[in-house]
Tab-separated table of C-alpha atoms and ligand atoms in Angstrom:
chain	number	residue	atom	x	y	z
Y	1	UNK	CA	174.540	24.738	263.873
Y	2	UNK	CA	175.426	25.874	267.367
Y	3	UNK	CA	177.411	29.075	267.268
Y	4	UNK	CA	180.136	29.209	269.964
Y	5	UNK	CA	179.875	31.900	272.600
Y	6	UNK	CA	183.651	32.679	272.485
Y	7	UNK	CA	183.560	33.172	268.765
Y	8	UNK	CA	180.565	35.508	269.036
Y	9	UNK	CA	182.160	37.480	271.874
Y	10	UNK	CA	185.386	37.883	269.883
Y	11	UNK	CA	183.500	39.287	266.921
Y	12	UNK	CA	181.620	41.931	269.008
Y	13	UNK	CA	183.090	45.381	268.256
Y	14	UNK	CA	183.953	47.273	271.447
Y	15	UNK	CA	181.474	49.996	270.730
Y	16	UNK	CA	178.587	47.620	269.787
Y	17	UNK	CA	175.717	47.980	272.266
Y	18	UNK	CA	174.206	44.842	273.774
Y	19	UNK	CA	170.938	45.407	275.646
Y	20	UNK	CA	167.621	43.953	276.705
Y	21	UNK	CA	164.169	45.351	276.058
Y	22	UNK	CA	160.674	45.509	277.665
Y	23	UNK	CA	157.563	47.629	277.361
Y	24	UNK	CA	155.473	49.362	279.983
Y	25	UNK	CA	152.114	47.595	279.613
Y	26	UNK	CA	153.749	44.182	279.450
Y	27	UNK	CA	155.646	44.456	282.767
Y	28	UNK	CA	154.505	47.384	284.951
Y	29	UNK	CA	151.195	46.377	286.601
Y	30	UNK	CA	149.780	48.907	289.046
Y	31	UNK	CA	147.177	50.072	286.532
Y	32	UNK	CA	144.968	51.426	289.291
Y	33	UNK	CA	147.361	54.294	289.965
Y	34	UNK	CA	147.451	55.497	286.354
Y	35	UNK	CA	144.972	56.518	283.624
Y	36	UNK	CA	143.190	53.786	281.639
Y	37	UNK	CA	144.653	52.539	278.366
Y	38	UNK	CA	143.123	50.893	275.317
Y	39	UNK	CA	144.703	47.610	276.410
Y	40	UNK	CA	142.544	47.477	279.595
Y	41	UNK	CA	139.515	48.152	277.346
Y	42	UNK	CA	140.568	45.404	274.998
Y	43	UNK	CA	141.385	42.946	277.735
Y	44	UNK	CA	137.975	43.540	279.310
Y	45	UNK	CA	136.232	41.877	276.329
Y	46	UNK	CA	136.080	38.131	276.927
Y	47	UNK	CA	138.076	36.169	274.392
Y	48	UNK	CA	140.384	38.989	273.428
Y	49	UNK	CA	143.285	37.771	275.646
Y	50	UNK	CA	143.929	34.061	275.302
Y	51	UNK	CA	144.195	33.250	279.036
Y	52	UNK	CA	142.078	36.155	280.265
Y	53	UNK	CA	145.103	37.959	281.773
Y	54	UNK	CA	144.916	41.713	282.272
Y	55	UNK	CA	147.266	44.574	283.040
Y	56	UNK	CA	147.712	43.523	286.715
Y	57	UNK	CA	149.972	42.496	288.177
Y	58	UNK	CA	152.008	41.788	284.965
Y	59	UNK	CA	155.557	41.595	286.381
Y	60	UNK	CA	154.799	44.055	289.170
Y	61	UNK	CA	157.734	46.096	287.817
Y	62	UNK	CA	156.415	49.295	289.331
Y	63	UNK	CA	157.282	47.811	292.764
Y	64	UNK	CA	160.185	45.611	291.741
Y	65	UNK	CA	162.066	47.924	289.420
Y	66	UNK	CA	165.239	47.977	291.529
Y	67	UNK	CA	165.428	44.193	291.523
Y	68	UNK	CA	164.875	44.259	287.759
Y	69	UNK	CA	167.625	46.814	287.203
Y	70	UNK	CA	169.935	44.507	289.229
Y	71	UNK	CA	169.086	41.759	286.777
Y	72	UNK	CA	170.335	44.000	283.973
Y	73	UNK	CA	173.593	44.600	285.935
Y	74	UNK	CA	173.968	40.853	286.461
Y	75	UNK	CA	173.586	40.337	282.668
Y	76	UNK	CA	176.319	42.968	282.091
Y	77	UNK	CA	174.363	44.788	279.349
Y	78	UNK	CA	175.317	48.237	278.034
Y	79	UNK	CA	171.736	49.495	277.470
Y	80	UNK	CA	168.163	48.963	278.596
Y	81	UNK	CA	165.260	49.727	276.267
Y	82	UNK	CA	162.004	50.423	278.147
Y	83	UNK	CA	158.823	52.282	277.231
Y	84	UNK	CA	156.905	54.945	279.093
Y	85	UNK	CA	153.190	54.438	279.735
Y	86	UNK	CA	151.440	57.456	278.252
Y	87	UNK	CA	148.425	57.209	280.717
Y	88	UNK	CA	150.812	56.960	283.699
Y	89	UNK	CA	152.296	60.328	282.759
Y	90	UNK	CA	149.173	62.022	281.385
Y	91	UNK	CA	146.158	60.033	282.691
Y	92	UNK	CA	143.817	61.592	280.154
Y	93	UNK	CA	146.405	61.709	277.397
Y	94	UNK	CA	146.781	65.506	277.496
Y	95	UNK	CA	146.511	68.226	280.188
Y	96	UNK	CA	147.492	67.509	283.736
Y	97	UNK	CA	150.697	65.591	284.326
Y	98	UNK	CA	150.714	62.967	287.025
Y	99	UNK	CA	153.908	63.788	288.956
Y	100	UNK	CA	154.030	60.462	290.654
Y	101	UNK	CA	153.802	58.634	287.360
Y	102	UNK	CA	156.527	60.816	285.799
Y	103	UNK	CA	158.562	60.408	288.949
Y	104	UNK	CA	158.674	56.638	288.462
Y	105	UNK	CA	160.567	57.033	285.211
Y	106	UNK	CA	162.797	59.644	286.730
Y	107	UNK	CA	163.925	57.168	289.389
Y	108	UNK	CA	164.180	54.369	286.827
Y	109	UNK	CA	166.503	56.495	284.585
Y	110	UNK	CA	168.672	57.513	287.558
Y	111	UNK	CA	168.768	53.882	288.678
Y	112	UNK	CA	170.057	52.829	285.237
Y	113	UNK	CA	172.707	55.566	285.229
Y	114	UNK	CA	173.850	54.591	288.757
Y	115	UNK	CA	174.375	51.061	287.358
Y	116	UNK	CA	176.208	52.387	284.318
Y	117	UNK	CA	173.477	51.229	281.926
Y	118	UNK	CA	172.321	53.514	279.118
Y	119	UNK	CA	168.609	54.375	279.177
Y	120	UNK	CA	166.890	53.849	275.771
Y	121	UNK	CA	163.423	55.291	275.993
Y	122	UNK	CA	160.480	54.380	273.744
Y	123	UNK	CA	157.748	56.988	273.936
Y	124	UNK	CA	154.849	54.884	272.533
Y	125	UNK	CA	154.599	51.118	272.746
Y	126	UNK	CA	150.857	50.681	272.079
Y	127	UNK	CA	149.200	51.706	275.393
Y	128	UNK	CA	147.174	54.682	274.139
Y	129	UNK	CA	145.134	56.513	276.854
Y	130	UNK	CA	141.469	55.465	276.575
Y	131	UNK	CA	140.410	59.133	276.622
Y	132	UNK	CA	142.233	59.679	273.352
Y	133	UNK	CA	140.711	56.553	271.846
Y	134	UNK	CA	137.289	57.945	272.569
Y	135	UNK	CA	138.225	60.834	270.289
Y	136	UNK	CA	139.124	58.386	267.523
Y	137	UNK	CA	142.640	57.348	268.636
Y	138	UNK	CA	145.015	57.016	265.730
Y	139	UNK	CA	142.149	57.888	263.357
Y	140	UNK	CA	141.783	61.313	264.962
Y	141	UNK	CA	143.538	64.226	263.300
Y	142	UNK	CA	144.391	65.836	266.608
Y	143	UNK	CA	146.299	62.790	267.909
Y	144	UNK	CA	149.662	64.028	266.628
Y	145	UNK	CA	149.359	67.240	268.655
Y	146	UNK	CA	148.533	65.209	271.746
Y	147	UNK	CA	151.589	63.032	271.043
Y	148	UNK	CA	153.746	66.091	270.676
Y	149	UNK	CA	152.461	67.395	274.029
Y	150	UNK	CA	153.240	64.055	275.687
Y	151	UNK	CA	156.718	64.008	274.038
Y	152	UNK	CA	157.378	67.487	275.419
Y	153	UNK	CA	156.667	66.391	278.986
Y	154	UNK	CA	159.204	63.596	278.640
Y	155	UNK	CA	161.801	65.585	276.719
Y	156	UNK	CA	161.757	68.470	279.287
Y	157	UNK	CA	162.351	66.054	282.147
Y	158	UNK	CA	164.664	63.475	280.625
Y	159	UNK	CA	166.513	64.892	277.582
Y	160	UNK	CA	169.610	65.457	279.797
Y	161	UNK	CA	169.846	61.741	280.792
Y	162	UNK	CA	168.344	59.501	278.100
Y	163	UNK	CA	170.949	58.086	275.688
Y	164	UNK	CA	168.536	57.136	272.865
Y	165	UNK	CA	164.918	57.953	272.107
Y	166	UNK	CA	162.492	55.964	269.961
Y	167	UNK	CA	159.321	57.811	269.127
Y	168	UNK	CA	157.226	54.783	268.294
Y	169	UNK	CA	157.508	51.018	268.592
Y	170	UNK	CA	156.225	48.888	265.666
Y	171	UNK	CA	153.662	51.318	264.307
Y	172	UNK	CA	152.780	48.604	261.719
Y	173	UNK	CA	151.290	46.522	264.529
Y	174	UNK	CA	149.449	49.435	266.136
Y	175	UNK	CA	147.833	50.313	262.773
Y	176	UNK	CA	147.319	47.007	261.060
Y	177	UNK	CA	146.785	44.605	263.967
Y	178	UNK	CA	144.735	47.074	265.993
Y	179	UNK	CA	142.821	49.015	263.330
Y	180	UNK	CA	142.761	46.996	260.055
Y	181	UNK	CA	142.606	43.656	261.878
Y	182	UNK	CA	141.238	43.197	265.379
Y	183	UNK	CA	143.708	41.045	267.129
Y	184	UNK	CA	145.201	43.902	269.134
Y	185	UNK	CA	143.748	46.978	270.852
Y	186	UNK	CA	141.614	48.810	269.917
Y	187	UNK	CA	140.368	45.876	267.839
Y	188	UNK	CA	138.662	47.852	265.043
Y	189	UNK	CA	138.803	45.362	262.140
Y	190	UNK	CA	138.437	48.082	259.470
Y	191	UNK	CA	140.980	48.094	256.611
Y	192	UNK	CA	140.559	51.808	255.767
Y	193	UNK	CA	141.132	52.710	259.453
Y	194	UNK	CA	144.402	50.815	259.303
Y	195	UNK	CA	145.807	53.006	256.547
Y	196	UNK	CA	144.683	56.191	258.217
Y	197	UNK	CA	146.172	55.017	261.510
Y	198	UNK	CA	149.477	54.242	259.772
Y	199	UNK	CA	149.602	57.774	258.337
Y	200	UNK	CA	148.674	59.495	261.633
Y	201	UNK	CA	151.331	57.475	263.420
Y	202	UNK	CA	153.885	58.742	260.910
Y	203	UNK	CA	152.766	62.322	261.444
Y	204	UNK	CA	152.910	61.863	265.237
Y	205	UNK	CA	156.448	60.521	264.827
Y	206	UNK	CA	157.383	63.671	262.857
Y	207	UNK	CA	155.958	66.054	265.457
Y	208	UNK	CA	157.645	64.132	268.250
Y	209	UNK	CA	161.027	64.342	266.491
Y	210	UNK	CA	160.566	68.113	266.152
Y	211	UNK	CA	159.891	68.471	269.909
Y	212	UNK	CA	162.826	66.209	270.833
Y	213	UNK	CA	165.142	68.307	268.624
Y	214	UNK	CA	163.880	71.502	270.334
Y	215	UNK	CA	164.868	69.988	273.672
Y	216	UNK	CA	168.227	68.796	272.385
Y	217	UNK	CA	167.419	65.152	273.016
Y	218	UNK	CA	170.279	62.877	271.920
Y	219	UNK	CA	169.978	60.043	269.337
Y	220	UNK	CA	166.409	60.248	268.075
Y	221	UNK	CA	165.003	57.342	266.117
Y	222	UNK	CA	162.039	54.983	265.652
Y	223	UNK	CA	161.666	51.196	265.996
Y	224	UNK	CA	159.926	49.447	263.102
Y	225	UNK	CA	159.137	45.756	262.729
Y	226	UNK	CA	160.611	44.805	259.382
Y	227	UNK	CA	161.017	41.500	257.663
Y	228	UNK	CA	161.560	39.641	254.423
Y	229	UNK	CA	158.580	38.157	252.548
Y	230	UNK	CA	159.432	34.950	250.749
Y	231	UNK	CA	157.101	33.884	247.883
Y	232	UNK	CA	157.431	30.113	247.488
Y	233	UNK	CA	155.980	30.223	243.941
Y	234	UNK	CA	155.425	32.785	241.254
Y	235	UNK	CA	151.704	32.960	241.972
Y	236	UNK	CA	152.400	34.438	245.368
Y	237	UNK	CA	154.751	37.152	244.211
Y	238	UNK	CA	152.127	39.884	243.837
Y	239	UNK	CA	150.949	39.208	247.411
Y	240	UNK	CA	154.550	39.251	248.678
Y	241	UNK	CA	155.043	42.688	247.100
Y	242	UNK	CA	151.852	43.989	248.686
Y	243	UNK	CA	152.759	42.633	252.098
Y	244	UNK	CA	156.339	44.033	251.794
Y	245	UNK	CA	154.740	47.332	250.841
Y	246	UNK	CA	152.488	47.476	253.938
Y	247	UNK	CA	154.899	46.185	256.515
Y	248	UNK	CA	158.199	47.678	255.261
Y	249	UNK	CA	157.903	50.292	252.530
Y	250	UNK	CA	154.857	52.177	253.936
Y	251	UNK	CA	157.201	53.290	256.771
Y	252	UNK	CA	160.658	53.361	255.207
Y	253	UNK	CA	159.721	55.260	252.035
Y	254	UNK	CA	158.228	58.318	253.737
Y	255	UNK	CA	160.960	58.335	256.424
Y	256	UNK	CA	163.621	58.263	253.695
Y	257	UNK	CA	161.873	61.182	251.892
Y	258	UNK	CA	160.291	59.189	249.033
Y	259	UNK	CA	156.693	59.766	250.108
Y	260	UNK	CA	154.152	56.937	250.277
Y	261	UNK	CA	154.832	53.906	248.066
Y	262	UNK	CA	152.745	54.593	244.934
Y	263	UNK	CA	152.026	50.888	244.224
Y	264	UNK	CA	150.409	50.556	247.667
Y	265	UNK	CA	148.401	53.743	247.296
Y	266	UNK	CA	147.167	52.655	243.843
Y	267	UNK	CA	146.347	49.135	244.869
Y	268	UNK	CA	144.285	50.236	247.836
Y	269	UNK	CA	142.148	52.945	246.214
Y	270	UNK	CA	139.110	50.685	246.630
Y	271	UNK	CA	139.792	50.601	250.398
Y	272	UNK	CA	140.702	54.229	251.100
Y	273	UNK	CA	140.834	57.476	249.118
Y	274	UNK	CA	143.943	58.556	251.099
Y	275	UNK	CA	142.377	62.043	251.495
Y	276	UNK	CA	144.083	62.451	254.889
Y	277	UNK	CA	147.530	62.738	253.182
Y	278	UNK	CA	149.170	66.089	252.549
Y	279	UNK	CA	152.587	67.215	251.225
Y	280	UNK	CA	153.557	69.255	254.216
Y	281	UNK	CA	153.140	66.226	256.566
Y	282	UNK	CA	155.196	64.151	254.197
Y	283	UNK	CA	157.982	66.789	254.286
Y	284	UNK	CA	158.019	66.662	258.122
Y	285	UNK	CA	158.024	62.860	258.184
Y	286	UNK	CA	161.186	62.922	256.050
Y	287	UNK	CA	163.088	64.983	258.641
Y	288	UNK	CA	166.395	63.176	259.359
Y	289	UNK	CA	166.578	60.747	262.322
Y	290	UNK	CA	169.804	59.593	264.000
Y	291	UNK	CA	169.100	55.874	263.929
Y	292	UNK	CA	166.615	53.306	262.801
Y	293	UNK	CA	165.483	50.454	265.118
Y	294	UNK	CA	164.656	47.107	263.468
Y	295	UNK	CA	162.570	44.644	265.402
Y	296	UNK	CA	163.092	41.293	263.658
Y	297	UNK	CA	161.728	37.884	264.649
Y	298	UNK	CA	161.020	35.788	261.548
Y	299	UNK	CA	160.637	35.837	257.788
Y	300	UNK	CA	157.102	35.614	256.399
Y	301	UNK	CA	156.883	32.721	253.938
Y	302	UNK	CA	153.818	32.572	251.693
Y	303	UNK	CA	152.513	30.454	248.762
Y	304	UNK	CA	149.551	30.518	246.397
Y	305	UNK	CA	146.637	28.677	247.970
Y	306	UNK	CA	146.645	26.215	245.044
Y	307	UNK	CA	150.149	24.955	245.890
Y	308	UNK	CA	149.631	24.576	249.620
Y	309	UNK	CA	147.117	22.699	251.647
Y	310	UNK	CA	147.719	24.335	254.943
Y	311	UNK	CA	148.016	27.884	256.052
Y	312	UNK	CA	149.913	29.127	259.095
Y	313	UNK	CA	147.967	29.957	262.185
Y	314	UNK	CA	150.737	31.726	264.041
Y	315	UNK	CA	150.606	35.337	265.233
Y	316	UNK	CA	150.741	37.782	262.294
Y	317	UNK	CA	149.641	35.103	259.882
Y	318	UNK	CA	146.324	36.669	258.924
Y	319	UNK	CA	145.623	38.409	255.644
Y	320	UNK	CA	143.440	40.963	257.428
Y	321	UNK	CA	146.684	42.578	258.652
Y	322	UNK	CA	147.685	43.267	254.997
Y	323	UNK	CA	144.613	44.834	253.393
Y	324	UNK	CA	144.288	44.526	249.654
Y	325	UNK	CA	146.565	41.473	249.430
Y	326	UNK	CA	145.463	38.706	247.020
Y	327	UNK	CA	144.641	35.395	248.757
Y	328	UNK	CA	147.689	33.365	249.800
Y	329	UNK	CA	148.608	30.722	252.343
Y	330	UNK	CA	151.138	31.332	255.151
Y	331	UNK	CA	153.580	28.417	254.954
Y	332	UNK	CA	156.219	28.890	257.672
Y	333	UNK	CA	158.937	26.188	257.647
Y	334	UNK	CA	160.132	24.566	260.799
Y	335	UNK	CA	161.735	24.974	263.233
Y	336	UNK	CA	158.954	27.201	264.624
Y	337	UNK	CA	158.797	29.128	267.856
Y	338	UNK	CA	155.751	28.818	270.084
Y	339	UNK	CA	154.327	31.819	268.295
Y	340	UNK	CA	154.291	29.737	265.088
Y	341	UNK	CA	157.137	31.838	263.704
Y	342	UNK	CA	159.808	30.383	261.448
Y	343	UNK	CA	163.333	30.452	262.883
Y	344	UNK	CA	165.606	31.699	260.098
Y	345	UNK	CA	168.606	33.901	260.982
Y	346	UNK	CA	169.599	34.228	257.326
Y	347	UNK	CA	166.478	36.293	256.717
Y	348	UNK	CA	167.735	38.753	259.319
Y	349	UNK	CA	170.745	39.356	257.074
Y	350	UNK	CA	168.454	39.845	254.045
Y	351	UNK	CA	166.215	42.202	256.009
Y	352	UNK	CA	169.128	44.300	257.180
Y	353	UNK	CA	170.690	44.523	253.714
Y	354	UNK	CA	167.398	45.391	251.977
Y	355	UNK	CA	166.646	48.010	254.642
Y	356	UNK	CA	170.069	49.546	254.151
Y	357	UNK	CA	169.315	49.968	250.417
Y	358	UNK	CA	165.911	51.513	251.250
Y	359	UNK	CA	167.190	53.788	254.040
Y	360	UNK	CA	170.883	54.448	253.370
Y	361	UNK	CA	173.128	56.540	255.560
Y	362	UNK	CA	171.306	55.878	258.870
Y	363	UNK	CA	172.821	53.607	261.581
Y	364	UNK	CA	170.746	50.623	262.572
Y	365	UNK	CA	170.057	48.927	265.895
Y	366	UNK	CA	168.207	45.638	266.228
Y	367	UNK	CA	165.834	46.921	268.861
Y	368	UNK	CA	164.092	43.575	269.400
Y	369	UNK	CA	164.872	39.956	268.613
Y	370	UNK	CA	163.951	36.836	270.550
Y	371	UNK	CA	161.584	33.891	270.741
Y	372	UNK	CA	158.917	32.185	272.803
Y	373	UNK	CA	159.888	28.570	273.615
Y	374	UNK	CA	158.546	25.857	275.928
Y	375	UNK	CA	161.213	26.456	278.658
Y	376	UNK	CA	161.465	23.019	280.231
Y	377	UNK	CA	162.576	22.873	283.868
Y	378	UNK	CA	165.440	20.390	284.288
Y	379	UNK	CA	166.799	19.720	287.802
Y	380	UNK	CA	165.247	22.978	288.962
Y	381	UNK	CA	166.852	25.021	286.179
Y	382	UNK	CA	165.158	26.501	283.124
Y	383	UNK	CA	166.976	24.879	280.267
Y	384	UNK	CA	165.880	27.011	277.312
Y	385	UNK	CA	168.501	25.732	274.865
Y	386	UNK	CA	166.115	26.506	271.962
Y	387	UNK	CA	166.241	30.167	272.934
Y	388	UNK	CA	170.036	30.101	273.376
Y	389	UNK	CA	170.325	28.697	269.858
Y	390	UNK	CA	167.916	31.344	268.548
Y	391	UNK	CA	169.964	34.155	270.125
Y	392	UNK	CA	173.305	32.718	269.053
Y	393	UNK	CA	172.091	32.197	265.497
Y	394	UNK	CA	170.642	35.705	265.189
Y	395	UNK	CA	173.631	37.416	266.811
Y	396	UNK	CA	175.825	35.531	264.366
Y	397	UNK	CA	173.621	36.763	261.481
Y	398	UNK	CA	173.611	40.343	262.814
Y	399	UNK	CA	177.437	40.389	263.079
Y	400	UNK	CA	177.754	38.858	259.593
Y	401	UNK	CA	175.555	41.641	258.198
Y	402	UNK	CA	177.728	44.186	259.972
Y	403	UNK	CA	180.919	42.551	258.729
Y	404	UNK	CA	179.506	42.698	255.214
Y	405	UNK	CA	178.836	46.396	255.353
Y	406	UNK	CA	175.595	47.075	257.223
Y	407	UNK	CA	176.027	49.956	259.728
Y	408	UNK	CA	174.613	48.004	262.653
Y	409	UNK	CA	175.447	49.496	266.075
Y	410	UNK	CA	173.666	47.317	268.570
Y	411	UNK	CA	171.326	44.487	269.463
Y	412	UNK	CA	168.564	44.272	272.152
Y	413	UNK	CA	167.178	40.916	273.286
Y	414	UNK	CA	163.414	40.687	273.623
Y	415	UNK	CA	162.772	40.364	276.435
Y	416	UNK	CA	164.392	40.865	279.847
Y	417	UNK	CA	161.437	39.187	281.610
Y	418	UNK	CA	158.679	36.754	280.780
Y	419	UNK	CA	155.779	39.182	280.489
Y	420	UNK	CA	152.263	39.770	279.191
Y	421	UNK	CA	152.471	38.869	275.509
Y	422	UNK	CA	149.523	41.104	274.565
Y	423	UNK	CA	146.602	39.036	273.196
Y	424	UNK	CA	148.503	35.812	274.155
Y	425	UNK	CA	148.574	36.826	277.817
Y	426	UNK	CA	151.043	34.672	279.787
Y	427	UNK	CA	150.810	31.753	277.362
Y	428	UNK	CA	153.898	32.818	275.420
Y	429	UNK	CA	157.117	33.553	277.268
Y	430	UNK	CA	160.036	35.476	275.748
Y	431	UNK	CA	162.053	36.284	278.851
Y	432	UNK	CA	165.722	35.801	279.689
Y	433	UNK	CA	164.334	35.591	283.237
Y	434	UNK	CA	161.451	33.320	284.075
Y	435	UNK	CA	158.743	35.136	286.047
Y	436	UNK	CA	156.504	33.119	288.314
Y	437	UNK	CA	153.067	34.616	287.780
Y	438	UNK	CA	151.906	33.891	291.353
Y	439	UNK	CA	155.025	34.682	293.419
Y	440	UNK	CA	156.694	37.121	290.978
Y	441	UNK	CA	160.007	35.318	291.635
Y	442	UNK	CA	162.551	35.934	288.850
Y	443	UNK	CA	164.800	33.060	287.817
Y	444	UNK	CA	167.643	33.282	285.260
Y	445	UNK	CA	167.153	30.894	282.362
Y	446	UNK	CA	170.070	29.362	280.497
Y	447	UNK	CA	169.642	32.139	277.951
Y	448	UNK	CA	170.291	34.754	280.670
Y	449	UNK	CA	173.518	32.963	281.482
Y	450	UNK	CA	174.367	33.004	277.762
Y	451	UNK	CA	174.109	36.823	277.670
Y	452	UNK	CA	176.049	37.169	280.933
Y	453	UNK	CA	178.865	35.061	279.594
Y	454	UNK	CA	178.858	36.782	276.259
Y	455	UNK	CA	179.137	40.159	277.894
Y	456	UNK	CA	181.849	38.962	280.292
Y	457	UNK	CA	183.944	37.540	277.450
Y	458	UNK	CA	183.676	40.276	274.863
Y	459	UNK	CA	186.627	42.624	274.214
Y	460	UNK	CA	186.501	45.744	276.394
Y	461	UNK	CA	187.305	49.274	275.213
I	1	LIG	O1	156.073	41.313	272.863
I	1	LIG	C1	156.202	41.889	271.611
I	1	LIG	C2	156.628	43.339	271.735
I	1	LIG	O2	155.793	44.091	272.546
I	1	LIG	C3	156.675	44.000	270.372
I	1	LIG	N1	157.446	43.243	269.433
I	1	LIG	C4	157.163	41.810	269.378
I	1	LIG	C5	157.164	41.166	270.760
I	1	LIG	C6	156.884	39.680	270.621
I	1	LIG	O3	155.671	39.467	270.040
C-alpha cells in the first residue's frame, strides 16, 4: 500500500522533529589528518570490506560539509544527527586534543545553527581510536574513563549549542558484531568478549551522562538498535527469547534500573562468569536519561532448522552475534532490502510498544530508519521508489504508534548521503542523495524529493 504524502504531512504534529542522520567514519574521509581508528585497522585486512573500500575519501565531507548542510536545508529538516570522530578530536584517544579536529565540529555546529537546523550529536559511532584498542578496547576496564575524558572535551566546547546528545550509537553492534562475532571492527570473534564489551559500553554511557550533566548539556540520551524477534514455530521460541535478551533487554533493563536480565546471565554462564559486573556500576547505568533513540530497520524472523530449508544470509543474520542461542534458521520474508532485511513497518509499531513497556516514561526518537535499494537511474534521475515506499510505510507506522499512545517525538532518516556501509563498503547505498564515488557529485534521489515535499506540506507551528 502506498501511503500518500499529504496524509502523512497532515498527521505530523507541529513539534515532531524530522531529521536525517550520518556518522563520521561513513562520510568524513580525510583520515590522514586525524588519529587512526579500529575501522582503518579492520579495513586493512583483505576480505574484511566487501569491495575493499577504506576510510578515504568516503563522501569527502570534511571538505564538502557546507554543501552537505545546504542539502539538509533543501530537504527542510528540523534536525541533523551526526557523530564525532573520537580520533579526530583526541588522536590517541586520551591526552592531547587536536584543535583542528575539534574546530571542524565547531564550524559544523555553527553552520547548522545558521541554517536553523538543530545539531544532534552522537559521541560514539564505532570508530574507536586504535591506541585504545591496543589496550583492550571495550574489553579494557579503563575505557570508560577515557570515554568520560573524551565526552568532557565535547561537552565543554559544545554544550551551549547542541540540542540533543547521544552517548553511544547501537552498542549492540559494537559489542556483538565486533567482539562476539567478527564482521565488524575490531573483528574479535570471541563470545565472552562480546558480553564484557556490552557491559563496558554501558558503564561508559553512564560516565558520559554524568559528565554531560555536569556541563549542563541539554537532552541527553542513547541510540539503541532494537527490534522484534518473530518465532515462526514453537521450536524457535527459546532462541527468540535469547536473541531478544541480547539485542533488546541487555540494554533496556539496566538503563531502566532493573539490572542485567537474569535469564541471559544464567543462560550464558558457560560463556562468561560475568565477574566484571558490580552493583555500583549498575546504579550509575540506571541514572535517568532524557530520551531514548531507537534505530529500527527490520524484524528478525526465525524458525527451527527442522522446519526451514534455507537460512538468511543478510547482514545481522548470523548466530555468532547472539552467543548462547540454540540453533535456528533466519527466515526473512520478502520484500527484502539489498541488505537481505525484511521490510515490515508493522514490526516498528510492535517494537515501539514493547519498548515503551520496558522503558516507560522516557520520550522516544527513531534515530535511524531506512533501506538499501538498487536505485535505478531512469531518464537521468534516481528513481528509488522502493525507498520512498519504505519511508512512507515506516513513517505511517511511527505516527500510528504515536497516535496509539507511544511518546514518540521525532524521526531521522538513515541516511542523508550514500556512504561507506561499514563491511559492505560502497556496495549498499542508503542515501537520500546519491554520491558518485569518483566525482563526489551529490544528486537528489526521488526519496530526497519525498522528504522535501513532506516537510514543505506539514503543518507549521
Ligand atoms: O549504516 C548503518 C549505521 O552506521 C548504523 N545503523 C545501521 C546503518 C545501516 O546498516
